[in-house]
């Protein structure tokens, strides 16, 4: 297993002093992602998807439970993980630093590792279907779909074993979504990275996921193979979700 | 895809701000001119005392018979130099503290913001006098006062901008890639709050000029015989009834300097911080 979440609970305290209320964003969540596999995580807003992605990325420490990446707990120093885990995030508008050229953005994970980017940046751009010439442009010259392609190129450049896609296609229109999802499948077939694909859109998840986990109110209500899930969902909530599709 | 309507940033400043910029450059030119005594020697006695403007002393003469023109030119230079030096210090410190507080949050943020609020709660001139009392009157006191007066607002605004930038996906993505704090702050946060720093820097410059004016007017700042706008206004004030030109010359220049900088600041703000109206995704 590349990623293992066992009985993870994350709670936040909110409200004024003396009347603090505890809010569990995740309650006893157990999930795992195998090498090369895509786990689709679906659920409505507020179901704990984003917190789960933050825990999976090591950005949020669980209140209780254990998280293991590649068989080991997260190292104290983030740098020890550099290049092995990447993410493609939600907003095409904010996914790239507006003050950096595309080439710099794509090459940054390599720079973090202290490696020279060299030929790898144009190569990475071509892998996601963009011309090498894009390296010299600024993000504001690109469309939303092109920016998400750049984000994918940036995530792939260190050949990570695990990538989190957090609502990575939700802000794009449908035809562009399909292109990006196809691209993802092709790239995964080629490089074999494992992925956690988080979305509120069951249609998009169906397209890429090998297994599906459904979250509701901070809990995982069902985990199943994609084929089983879409043909015979077990949990009433899953059925309800599928009906609305 | 939903249309993300971006307000087009105009590359150029509006005419009013350009006029402000022009006026400011003119003042800088005048100040540079005083270095080569373009308007005459500021310390030379050229004629009778307290003469109204006329040939040989186009802004009149002061109580010692010195021509006001070169003195005002020197004064503009001193005031602009001290204020800009102070604003550079403010910009550097505010950028450092503001970005760190905004990105890291937590106790560091609390500590920095409480200190800033403490400074903020002092009236500017009281703070300036306090500094002068500790450091002794002079140019250093003027610079230190301007820094202390301008640093709270700038730090708060830089922090606010940094908080907004810290939540953006490219910062998160860099952190996930394993980028260290120096890289995240230097490559991602700083360049994206630089516009705020530039805009606030211009406003701080105009505040700086008025603080220098006030402090020197009270006698705690620049010391005569060196001229600054504040020093000249203080000296002119004594003879205001008999020789109003002593106060009109430096007064008009002071107003011009502050006005042109503020107008330029407004233009820069519109240029760097356009209100972006974006549709909800």
Short mmCIF file of C-alpha atoms in Angstrom, two decimals:
data_model
loop_
_atom_site.label_atom_id
_atom_site.label_comp_id
_atom_site.label_asym_id
_atom_site.label_seq_id
_atom_site.Cartn_x
_atom_site.Cartn_y
_atom_site.Cartn_z
CA UNK A 1 0.00 0.00 0.00
CA UNK A 2 1.31 3.40 -0.92
CA UNK A 3 -1.09 5.22 1.39
CA UNK A 4 -2.78 3.81 4.45
CA UNK A 5 -5.20 5.70 6.66
CA UNK A 6 -6.28 3.69 9.69
CA UNK A 7 -9.13 4.88 11.89
CA UNK A 8 -8.27 8.54 11.29
CA UNK A 9 -10.23 11.19 13.17
CA UNK A 10 -9.69 14.90 12.72
CA UNK A 11 -11.63 17.27 14.91
CA UNK A 12 -11.68 21.00 15.01
CA UNK A 13 -12.97 23.11 17.85
CA UNK A 14 -15.04 26.10 16.88
CA UNK A 15 -17.17 28.71 18.55
CA UNK A 16 -16.53 31.25 21.30
CA UNK A 17 -14.61 30.34 24.47
CA UNK A 18 -16.67 28.45 27.09
CA UNK A 19 -19.08 27.38 24.41
CA UNK A 20 -16.64 25.50 22.23
CA UNK A 21 -18.10 22.85 20.07
CA UNK A 22 -16.14 19.97 18.65
CA UNK A 23 -16.56 19.29 15.00
CA UNK A 24 -15.32 16.04 13.52
CA UNK A 25 -14.25 16.63 9.95
CA UNK A 26 -13.22 12.98 9.73
CA UNK A 27 -14.50 10.23 12.02
CA UNK A 28 -12.79 6.87 12.07
CA UNK A 29 -11.81 6.97 8.42
CA UNK A 30 -9.85 4.01 7.07
CA UNK A 31 -8.71 4.15 3.47
CA UNK A 32 -5.89 2.69 1.48
CA UNK A 33 -4.45 3.23 -1.95
CA UNK A 34 -2.37 0.49 -3.55
CA UNK A 35 0.56 1.09 -5.91
CA UNK A 36 -0.63 2.17 -9.33
CA UNK A 37 -4.26 2.25 -8.26
CA UNK A 38 -6.72 5.13 -8.41
CA UNK A 39 -9.04 5.53 -5.48
CA UNK A 40 -12.00 7.80 -6.17
CA UNK A 41 -13.28 9.68 -3.16
CA UNK A 42 -16.76 11.14 -3.55
CA UNK A 43 -19.11 13.04 -1.29
CA UNK A 44 -21.00 16.26 -1.02
CA UNK A 45 -19.56 19.56 0.25
CA UNK A 46 -18.71 19.32 3.93
CA UNK A 47 -18.41 15.54 3.86
CA UNK A 48 -14.71 15.69 4.82
CA UNK A 49 -13.16 15.11 1.39
CA UNK A 50 -10.85 18.07 1.56
CA UNK A 51 -9.73 17.24 5.10
CA UNK A 52 -9.04 13.70 3.93
CA UNK A 53 -6.88 15.03 1.12
CA UNK A 54 -4.99 17.27 3.53
CA UNK A 55 -4.37 14.31 5.81
CA UNK A 56 -3.27 12.16 2.88
CA UNK A 57 -0.85 14.89 1.82
CA UNK A 58 0.52 15.26 5.31
CA UNK A 59 -0.67 18.85 5.61
CA UNK A 60 -3.07 18.05 8.44
CA UNK A 61 -2.11 15.98 11.46
CA UNK A 62 -4.86 13.59 12.49
CA UNK A 63 -6.31 13.99 15.98
CA UNK A 64 -6.18 10.23 16.33
CA UNK A 65 -5.45 7.28 14.08
CA UNK A 66 -2.43 6.58 11.92
CA UNK A 67 -1.36 7.63 8.45
CA UNK A 68 1.35 5.72 6.66
CA UNK A 69 2.88 6.74 3.37
CA UNK A 70 4.83 4.00 1.61
CA UNK A 71 4.73 1.95 4.81
CA UNK A 72 6.11 4.65 7.09
CA UNK A 73 4.57 7.52 9.06
CA UNK A 74 5.11 11.00 7.64
CA UNK A 75 8.66 12.19 8.30
CA UNK A 76 9.14 15.25 10.50
CA UNK A 77 10.89 17.09 7.72
CA UNK A 78 8.76 17.61 4.66
CA UNK A 79 11.86 17.70 2.49
CA UNK A 80 12.39 13.98 3.07
CA UNK A 81 9.27 13.35 1.00
CA UNK A 82 10.18 15.82 -1.72
CA UNK A 83 9.34 14.58 -5.16
CA UNK A 84 7.59 11.39 -4.02
CA UNK A 85 4.16 12.90 -3.57
CA UNK A 86 2.52 15.66 -5.59
CA UNK A 87 -0.90 17.25 -5.94
CA UNK A 88 -3.13 18.80 -8.57
CA UNK A 89 -5.53 21.17 -6.90
CA UNK A 90 -8.86 22.73 -7.53
CA UNK A 91 -8.72 26.23 -8.91
CA UNK A 92 -7.17 26.66 -12.34
CA UNK A 93 -7.11 30.35 -11.55
CA UNK A 94 -4.79 29.94 -8.55
CA UNK A 95 -2.94 26.74 -9.41
CA UNK A 96 0.02 28.57 -10.94
CA UNK A 97 2.04 31.44 -9.56
CA UNK A 98 1.09 34.41 -11.79
CA UNK A 99 4.59 35.86 -11.44
CA UNK A 100 6.41 32.77 -12.68
CA UNK A 101 6.78 31.55 -16.23
CA UNK A 102 5.18 28.20 -16.97
CA UNK A 103 8.59 26.61 -17.39
CA UNK A 104 9.68 27.74 -13.93
CA UNK A 105 6.48 26.46 -12.37
CA UNK A 106 6.79 23.07 -14.02
CA UNK A 107 10.46 22.78 -13.11
CA UNK A 108 10.01 23.86 -9.50
CA UNK A 109 9.64 20.40 -7.92
CA UNK A 110 12.98 19.50 -9.52
CA UNK A 111 14.55 22.70 -8.24
CA UNK A 112 13.35 21.73 -4.75
CA UNK A 113 15.23 18.47 -5.13
CA UNK A 114 18.29 20.39 -6.29
CA UNK A 115 18.17 18.82 -9.73
CA UNK A 116 18.67 20.67 -12.99
CA UNK A 117 15.49 20.81 -15.04
CA UNK A 118 17.23 20.89 -18.42
CA UNK A 119 15.31 18.99 -21.07
CA UNK A 120 12.75 17.65 -18.61
CA UNK A 121 10.48 20.72 -18.66
CA UNK A 122 9.73 20.78 -22.42
CA UNK A 123 9.39 17.01 -22.24
CA UNK A 124 6.88 17.24 -19.39
CA UNK A 125 4.88 19.86 -21.27
CA UNK A 126 4.70 17.67 -24.33
CA UNK A 127 3.54 14.73 -22.22
CA UNK A 128 0.47 16.70 -21.17
CA UNK A 129 -0.23 17.81 -24.72
CA UNK A 130 1.26 21.29 -24.65
CA UNK A 131 3.93 22.65 -26.95
CA UNK A 132 7.37 23.19 -25.46
CA UNK A 133 6.95 26.88 -26.30
CA UNK A 134 4.50 27.25 -23.43
CA UNK A 135 7.47 27.27 -21.04
CA UNK A 136 8.08 30.93 -21.76
CA UNK A 137 4.52 32.07 -21.16
CA UNK A 138 2.79 33.40 -18.07
CA UNK A 139 -0.32 31.75 -16.55
CA UNK A 140 -2.65 34.59 -17.54
CA UNK A 141 -2.02 33.75 -21.19
CA UNK A 142 -3.42 30.23 -20.71
CA UNK A 143 -6.96 28.86 -20.56
CA UNK A 144 -8.27 26.94 -17.54
CA UNK A 145 -7.75 23.58 -19.21
CA UNK A 146 -4.22 24.47 -20.25
CA UNK A 147 -3.40 25.55 -16.71
CA UNK A 148 -4.59 22.25 -15.28
CA UNK A 149 -2.43 20.49 -17.85
CA UNK A 150 0.50 22.54 -16.63
CA UNK A 151 -0.35 21.55 -13.03
CA UNK A 152 -0.32 17.92 -14.08
CA UNK A 153 3.03 18.37 -15.81
CA UNK A 154 4.39 19.95 -12.63
CA UNK A 155 3.06 17.07 -10.53
CA UNK A 156 4.50 14.44 -12.87
CA UNK A 157 7.96 15.86 -13.38
CA UNK A 158 9.49 14.15 -10.36
CA UNK A 159 7.83 10.83 -11.29
CA UNK A 160 6.05 10.60 -7.92
CA UNK A 161 4.56 7.34 -6.77
CA UNK A 162 1.43 9.08 -5.49
CA UNK A 163 -0.61 12.06 -6.72
CA UNK A 164 -3.66 13.63 -5.13
CA UNK A 165 -6.18 15.20 -7.49
CA UNK A 166 -8.41 17.39 -5.35
CA UNK A 167 -11.38 18.49 -7.46
CA UNK A 168 -8.84 18.82 -10.24
CA UNK A 169 -11.36 18.96 -13.07
CA UNK A 170 -14.41 20.35 -11.28
CA UNK A 171 -13.88 23.93 -12.41
CA UNK A 172 -13.47 23.04 -16.09
CA UNK A 173 -16.22 22.68 -18.61
CA UNK A 174 -17.34 19.24 -19.60
CA UNK A 175 -15.52 18.81 -22.90
CA UNK A 176 -12.24 19.96 -21.32
CA UNK A 177 -12.91 17.69 -18.33
CA UNK A 178 -13.07 14.67 -20.61
CA UNK A 179 -9.79 15.62 -22.30
CA UNK A 180 -8.05 16.02 -18.95
CA UNK A 181 -9.48 12.76 -17.61
CA UNK A 182 -8.32 10.92 -20.74
CA UNK A 183 -4.90 12.47 -20.33
CA UNK A 184 -4.81 11.25 -16.72
CA UNK A 185 -5.62 7.70 -17.71
CA UNK A 186 -2.96 7.70 -20.43
CA UNK A 187 -0.33 9.11 -18.10
CA UNK A 188 -1.21 6.65 -15.37
CA UNK A 189 -0.93 3.76 -17.83
CA UNK A 190 2.50 5.04 -18.79
CA UNK A 191 3.98 5.97 -15.41
CA UNK A 192 1.96 3.82 -13.02
CA UNK A 193 1.51 6.33 -10.22
CA UNK A 194 -1.13 5.75 -7.57
CA UNK A 195 -3.80 8.42 -7.28
CA UNK A 196 -6.37 9.71 -4.85
CA UNK A 197 -9.01 11.32 -7.04
CA UNK A 198 -11.34 13.52 -5.03
CA UNK A 199 -14.49 14.88 -6.59
CA UNK A 200 -18.13 15.61 -5.92
CA UNK A 201 -18.82 14.52 -9.48
CA UNK A 202 -19.56 10.80 -9.70
CA UNK A 203 -19.37 10.91 -13.49
CA UNK A 204 -15.78 12.13 -13.48
CA UNK A 205 -14.78 9.65 -10.79
CA UNK A 206 -16.31 6.77 -12.73
CA UNK A 207 -14.06 7.67 -15.61
CA UNK A 208 -10.76 7.21 -13.77
CA UNK A 209 -11.24 5.32 -10.51
CA UNK A 210 -10.48 1.64 -9.89
CA UNK A 211 -12.13 1.76 -6.49
CA UNK A 212 -14.60 4.18 -4.99
CA UNK A 213 -15.01 5.43 -1.44
CA UNK A 214 -18.07 7.45 -0.47
CA UNK A 215 -17.88 9.95 2.36
CA UNK A 216 -20.71 11.51 4.24
CA UNK A 217 -20.57 13.62 7.39
CA UNK A 218 -16.90 12.78 7.97
CA UNK A 219 -17.34 9.03 7.67
CA UNK A 220 -16.67 6.59 4.87
CA UNK A 221 -20.02 4.92 4.27
CA UNK A 222 -18.97 2.58 1.49
CA UNK A 223 -15.84 1.38 -0.25
CA UNK A 224 -16.12 -0.82 -3.31
CA UNK A 225 -14.61 -1.69 -6.68
CA UNK A 226 -15.78 0.75 -9.31
CA UNK A 227 -17.60 -1.94 -11.28
CA UNK A 228 -19.44 -3.25 -8.23
CA UNK A 229 -20.19 0.22 -6.98
CA UNK A 230 -21.80 1.47 -10.15
CA UNK A 231 -23.81 -1.69 -10.74
CA UNK A 232 -24.86 -2.60 -7.19
CA UNK A 233 -24.19 0.07 -4.58
CA UNK A 234 -24.72 -1.19 -1.06
CA UNK A 235 -25.30 1.87 1.05
CA UNK A 236 -28.58 3.80 0.65
CA UNK A 237 -26.65 7.05 0.36
CA UNK A 238 -24.56 5.65 -2.50
CA UNK A 239 -27.75 4.63 -4.25
CA UNK A 240 -29.13 8.09 -3.75
CA UNK A 241 -25.97 9.62 -5.22
CA UNK A 242 -26.07 7.32 -8.23
CA UNK A 243 -29.71 8.04 -8.89
CA UNK A 244 -29.00 11.75 -9.09
CA UNK A 245 -26.36 11.09 -11.75
CA UNK B 1 -15.99 26.33 -17.95
CA UNK B 2 -17.39 29.27 -16.09
CA UNK B 3 -16.04 32.46 -17.40
CA UNK B 4 -13.56 33.95 -15.02
CA UNK B 5 -13.97 37.60 -15.76
CA UNK B 6 -10.68 39.29 -15.18
CA UNK B 7 -10.51 43.01 -14.94
CA UNK B 8 -8.00 44.03 -17.54
CA UNK B 9 -5.08 45.64 -15.88
CA UNK B 10 -4.20 48.75 -17.76
CA UNK B 11 -0.49 48.88 -18.27
CA UNK B 12 -0.40 52.66 -18.02
CA UNK B 13 -1.14 55.08 -15.25
CA UNK B 14 -4.03 57.52 -15.59
CA UNK B 15 -3.21 61.14 -16.53
CA UNK B 16 -3.59 62.45 -12.97
CA UNK B 17 -1.13 59.92 -11.56
CA UNK B 18 1.25 60.67 -14.42
CA UNK B 19 1.03 64.33 -13.48
CA UNK B 20 1.84 63.33 -9.90
CA UNK B 21 4.79 61.30 -11.06
CA UNK B 22 5.97 64.21 -13.21
CA UNK B 23 5.68 66.63 -10.30
CA UNK B 24 7.59 64.26 -8.01
CA UNK B 25 10.36 63.81 -10.59
CA UNK B 26 10.55 67.58 -10.95
CA UNK B 27 11.03 67.92 -7.19
CA UNK B 28 13.76 65.27 -7.28
CA UNK B 29 15.41 67.16 -10.12
CA UNK B 30 15.23 70.38 -8.12
CA UNK B 31 16.77 68.59 -5.13
CA UNK B 32 19.57 67.21 -7.31
CA UNK B 33 20.08 70.73 -8.67
CA UNK B 34 20.85 71.97 -5.19
CA UNK B 35 23.84 69.63 -5.05
CA UNK B 36 25.54 71.71 -7.75
CA UNK B 37 24.17 74.94 -6.27
CA UNK B 38 21.97 75.45 -9.32
CA UNK B 39 19.92 78.06 -7.48
CA UNK B 40 22.90 79.53 -5.64
CA UNK B 41 24.72 78.70 -2.40
CA UNK B 42 22.13 77.98 0.29
CA UNK B 43 24.40 79.31 3.04
CA UNK B 44 25.62 82.47 1.29
CA UNK B 45 24.31 85.84 2.36
CA UNK B 46 23.21 87.51 -0.84
CA UNK B 47 21.37 90.61 0.15
CA UNK B 48 19.36 92.51 2.74
CA UNK B 49 17.32 90.60 5.32
CA UNK B 50 13.65 89.67 4.88
CA UNK B 51 13.33 90.93 1.32
CA UNK B 52 10.26 89.94 -0.69
CA UNK B 53 10.87 87.94 -3.89
CA UNK B 54 12.75 89.85 -6.54
CA UNK B 55 15.74 89.67 -8.91
CA UNK B 56 18.67 87.87 -7.25
CA UNK B 57 16.41 86.19 -4.66
CA UNK B 58 13.39 84.78 -6.47
CA UNK B 59 11.78 83.44 -3.32
CA UNK B 60 12.88 86.30 -1.11
CA UNK B 61 15.56 86.39 1.58
CA UNK B 62 15.43 85.12 5.14
CA UNK B 63 16.23 86.75 8.45
CA UNK B 64 20.00 86.42 7.78
CA UNK B 65 19.82 87.69 4.20
CA UNK B 66 20.18 84.24 2.62
CA UNK B 67 18.30 83.60 -0.62
CA UNK B 68 15.33 81.31 -0.01
CA UNK B 69 15.47 79.63 -3.44
CA UNK B 70 18.60 77.51 -2.83
CA UNK B 71 17.46 76.87 0.74
CA UNK B 72 14.13 75.47 -0.41
CA UNK B 73 15.95 73.38 -3.03
CA UNK B 74 18.25 71.97 -0.37
CA UNK B 75 15.27 71.48 1.94
CA UNK B 76 13.34 69.41 -0.60
CA UNK B 77 16.41 67.25 -1.08
CA UNK B 78 16.91 66.64 2.64
CA UNK B 79 13.24 65.87 3.22
CA UNK B 80 12.93 63.51 0.24
CA UNK B 81 16.19 61.76 1.06
CA UNK B 82 15.33 61.14 4.72
CA UNK B 83 11.80 60.05 3.91
CA UNK B 84 12.82 57.66 1.14
CA UNK B 85 15.58 56.15 3.24
CA UNK B 86 13.05 55.58 6.02
CA UNK B 87 10.47 54.12 3.65
CA UNK B 88 13.02 51.65 2.28
CA UNK B 89 13.72 50.49 5.83
CA UNK B 90 9.97 50.28 6.53
CA UNK B 91 9.35 48.33 3.32
CA UNK B 92 12.07 45.82 4.11
CA UNK B 93 10.95 45.28 7.72
CA UNK B 94 7.23 45.21 6.90
CA UNK B 95 7.78 42.78 4.07
CA UNK B 96 9.73 40.46 6.34
CA UNK B 97 7.44 40.60 9.36
CA UNK B 98 4.19 40.83 7.39
CA UNK B 99 4.93 37.87 5.15
CA UNK B 100 6.16 35.72 8.02
CA UNK B 101 3.14 36.57 10.18
CA UNK B 102 0.74 36.06 7.30
CA UNK B 103 2.15 32.78 6.10
CA UNK B 104 3.08 31.12 9.39
CA UNK B 105 0.23 32.41 11.53
CA UNK B 106 0.15 31.01 15.08
CA UNK B 107 2.15 32.53 17.92
CA UNK B 108 4.54 34.36 15.62
CA UNK B 109 1.60 36.13 14.01
CA UNK B 110 0.15 37.02 17.42
CA UNK B 111 3.47 38.39 18.64
CA UNK B 112 4.16 40.49 15.55
CA UNK B 113 0.62 41.82 15.34
CA UNK B 114 0.46 42.78 19.05
CA UNK B 115 3.70 44.77 18.72
CA UNK B 116 2.37 46.41 15.57
CA UNK B 117 -0.89 47.32 17.29
CA UNK B 118 1.03 48.82 20.18
CA UNK B 119 2.91 51.07 17.75
CA UNK B 120 -0.31 51.81 15.92
CA UNK B 121 -2.00 53.09 19.05
CA UNK B 122 0.53 55.93 19.52
CA UNK B 123 -0.27 59.23 17.78
CA UNK B 124 2.41 59.74 15.12
CA UNK B 125 3.86 62.92 16.51
CA UNK B 126 4.03 61.59 20.09
CA UNK B 127 5.90 58.57 18.82
CA UNK B 128 8.25 60.81 16.87
CA UNK B 129 8.98 63.00 19.88
CA UNK B 130 9.59 59.89 21.98
CA UNK B 131 12.14 58.67 19.45
CA UNK B 132 13.83 62.05 19.32
CA UNK B 133 14.02 62.10 23.10
CA UNK B 134 15.75 58.72 23.13
CA UNK B 135 17.97 59.06 20.05
CA UNK B 136 18.62 62.78 20.37
CA UNK B 137 17.34 65.28 17.79
CA UNK B 138 18.78 64.97 14.31
CA UNK B 139 18.50 63.12 11.02
CA UNK B 140 18.66 59.70 12.65
CA UNK B 141 15.72 60.56 14.89
CA UNK B 142 13.77 61.76 11.85
CA UNK B 143 14.41 58.52 9.95
CA UNK B 144 13.68 56.32 12.96
CA UNK B 145 10.44 58.20 13.65
CA UNK B 146 9.24 57.83 10.07
CA UNK B 147 9.99 54.12 10.21
CA UNK B 148 8.09 53.64 13.46
CA UNK B 149 5.14 55.71 12.27
CA UNK B 150 4.81 53.98 8.89
CA UNK B 151 5.65 50.41 9.85
CA UNK B 152 2.38 49.40 11.57
CA UNK B 153 0.00 50.07 8.68
CA UNK B 154 2.33 48.60 6.10
CA UNK B 155 2.98 45.44 8.11
CA UNK B 156 -0.73 44.90 8.62
CA UNK B 157 -1.51 45.32 4.94
CA UNK B 158 1.37 43.12 3.81
CA UNK B 159 0.23 40.49 6.31
CA UNK B 160 -3.34 40.64 4.99
CA UNK B 161 -2.07 40.23 1.44
CA UNK B 162 0.20 37.36 2.50
CA UNK B 163 -2.69 35.58 4.25
CA UNK B 164 -4.64 35.68 0.99
CA UNK B 165 -1.67 34.45 -1.06
CA UNK B 166 -0.83 31.69 1.42
CA UNK B 167 -4.17 29.99 0.73
CA UNK B 168 -3.68 29.83 -3.00
CA UNK B 169 -3.15 26.50 -4.67
CA UNK B 170 0.30 27.27 -6.04
CA UNK B 171 1.60 27.83 -2.53
CA UNK B 172 0.03 24.58 -1.31
CA UNK B 173 1.41 22.74 -4.33
CA UNK B 174 4.90 24.08 -3.62
CA UNK B 175 4.64 23.02 0.02
CA UNK B 176 3.55 19.53 -1.05
CA UNK B 177 6.52 19.36 -3.42
CA UNK B 178 8.70 19.77 -0.36
CA UNK B 179 9.71 23.39 -0.95
CA UNK B 180 11.25 24.96 2.15
CA UNK B 181 10.13 28.15 3.86
CA UNK B 182 12.69 30.42 2.14
CA UNK B 183 11.62 29.23 -1.29
CA UNK B 184 7.91 29.52 -0.57
CA UNK B 185 8.21 32.98 0.94
CA UNK B 186 10.76 34.27 -1.54
CA UNK B 187 9.46 32.79 -4.78
CA UNK B 188 5.75 32.59 -4.18
CA UNK B 189 4.55 34.93 -1.44
CA UNK B 190 6.86 37.94 -1.80
CA UNK B 191 6.42 38.47 -5.58
CA UNK B 192 2.67 38.31 -5.13
CA UNK B 193 2.52 40.89 -2.35
CA UNK B 194 5.09 43.17 -4.00
CA UNK B 195 2.33 45.32 -5.52
CA UNK B 196 0.92 45.99 -2.06
CA UNK B 197 4.39 46.90 -0.81
CA UNK B 198 4.93 49.32 -3.70
CA UNK B 199 1.57 51.01 -3.24
CA UNK B 200 1.91 51.29 0.53
CA UNK B 201 5.49 52.48 0.04
CA UNK B 202 4.28 55.54 -1.87
CA UNK B 203 1.72 56.37 0.80
CA UNK B 204 4.36 55.84 3.47
CA UNK B 205 6.60 58.29 1.61
CA UNK B 206 4.00 61.04 1.89
CA UNK B 207 3.42 60.22 5.57
CA UNK B 208 7.20 60.29 5.98
CA UNK B 209 7.44 63.77 4.46
CA UNK B 210 4.81 65.12 6.79
CA UNK B 211 6.37 63.43 9.84
CA UNK B 212 9.76 64.90 8.92
CA UNK B 213 8.11 68.27 8.46
CA UNK B 214 6.37 68.09 11.80
CA UNK B 215 9.36 66.81 13.72
CA UNK B 216 11.78 69.36 12.28
CA UNK B 217 9.17 72.06 12.80
CA UNK B 218 9.16 71.16 16.49
CA UNK B 219 12.95 71.23 16.47
CA UNK B 220 13.49 67.51 17.07
CA UNK B 221 14.41 66.56 13.51
CA UNK B 222 16.91 68.03 11.10
CA UNK B 223 19.01 70.71 12.78
CA UNK B 224 19.81 74.08 11.19
CA UNK B 225 21.82 75.30 9.37
CA UNK B 226 20.97 72.25 7.28
CA UNK B 227 17.71 72.98 5.52
CA UNK B 228 14.72 70.70 5.34
CA UNK B 229 11.16 71.68 4.57
CA UNK B 230 10.27 71.38 8.25
CA UNK B 231 13.25 73.50 9.35
CA UNK B 232 12.41 76.20 6.80
CA UNK B 233 8.78 76.35 7.87
CA UNK B 234 9.81 76.60 11.51
CA UNK B 235 12.21 79.48 10.76
CA UNK B 236 9.68 81.17 8.52
CA UNK B 237 6.98 80.91 11.14
CA UNK B 238 8.81 83.38 13.36
CA UNK B 239 8.53 86.10 10.72
CA UNK B 240 5.19 85.06 9.29
CA UNK B 241 3.61 88.50 9.56
CA UNK B 242 6.60 90.50 8.29
CA UNK B 243 7.83 88.07 5.63
CA UNK B 244 5.15 85.53 4.65
CA UNK B 245 7.23 84.35 1.64
CA UNK B 246 9.52 82.55 4.07
CA UNK B 247 6.74 80.13 4.88
CA UNK B 248 4.90 80.19 1.54
CA UNK B 249 7.85 78.83 -0.50
CA UNK B 250 8.60 75.69 1.55
CA UNK B 251 4.90 75.29 2.46
CA UNK B 252 3.79 75.13 -1.16
CA UNK B 253 6.58 72.70 -1.98
CA UNK B 254 5.62 70.48 0.96
CA UNK B 255 1.99 70.40 -0.16
CA UNK B 256 3.05 69.69 -3.75
CA UNK B 257 5.27 66.83 -2.67
CA UNK B 258 2.61 65.15 -0.51
CA UNK B 259 -0.17 65.70 -3.07
CA UNK B 260 1.80 64.38 -6.01
CA UNK B 261 2.89 61.29 -4.07
CA UNK B 262 -0.66 60.55 -2.94
CA UNK B 263 -2.02 60.92 -6.45
CA UNK B 264 0.75 58.66 -7.75
CA UNK B 265 -0.08 56.16 -4.99
CA UNK B 266 -3.73 56.07 -6.04
CA UNK B 267 -2.67 55.36 -9.61
CA UNK B 268 -0.32 52.58 -8.53
CA UNK B 269 -3.04 51.07 -6.38
CA UNK B 270 -5.44 50.93 -9.32
CA UNK B 271 -2.67 49.46 -11.43
CA UNK B 272 -1.44 46.78 -9.00
CA UNK B 273 -4.54 45.94 -7.01
CA UNK B 274 -7.44 45.98 -9.44
CA UNK B 275 -10.67 44.84 -7.87
CA UNK B 276 -10.95 41.48 -9.46
CA UNK B 277 -14.52 40.44 -9.96
CA UNK B 278 -14.56 36.74 -10.43
CA UNK B 279 -17.58 34.54 -10.87
CA UNK B 280 -17.97 31.82 -8.27
CA UNK B 281 -16.68 28.54 -9.54
#
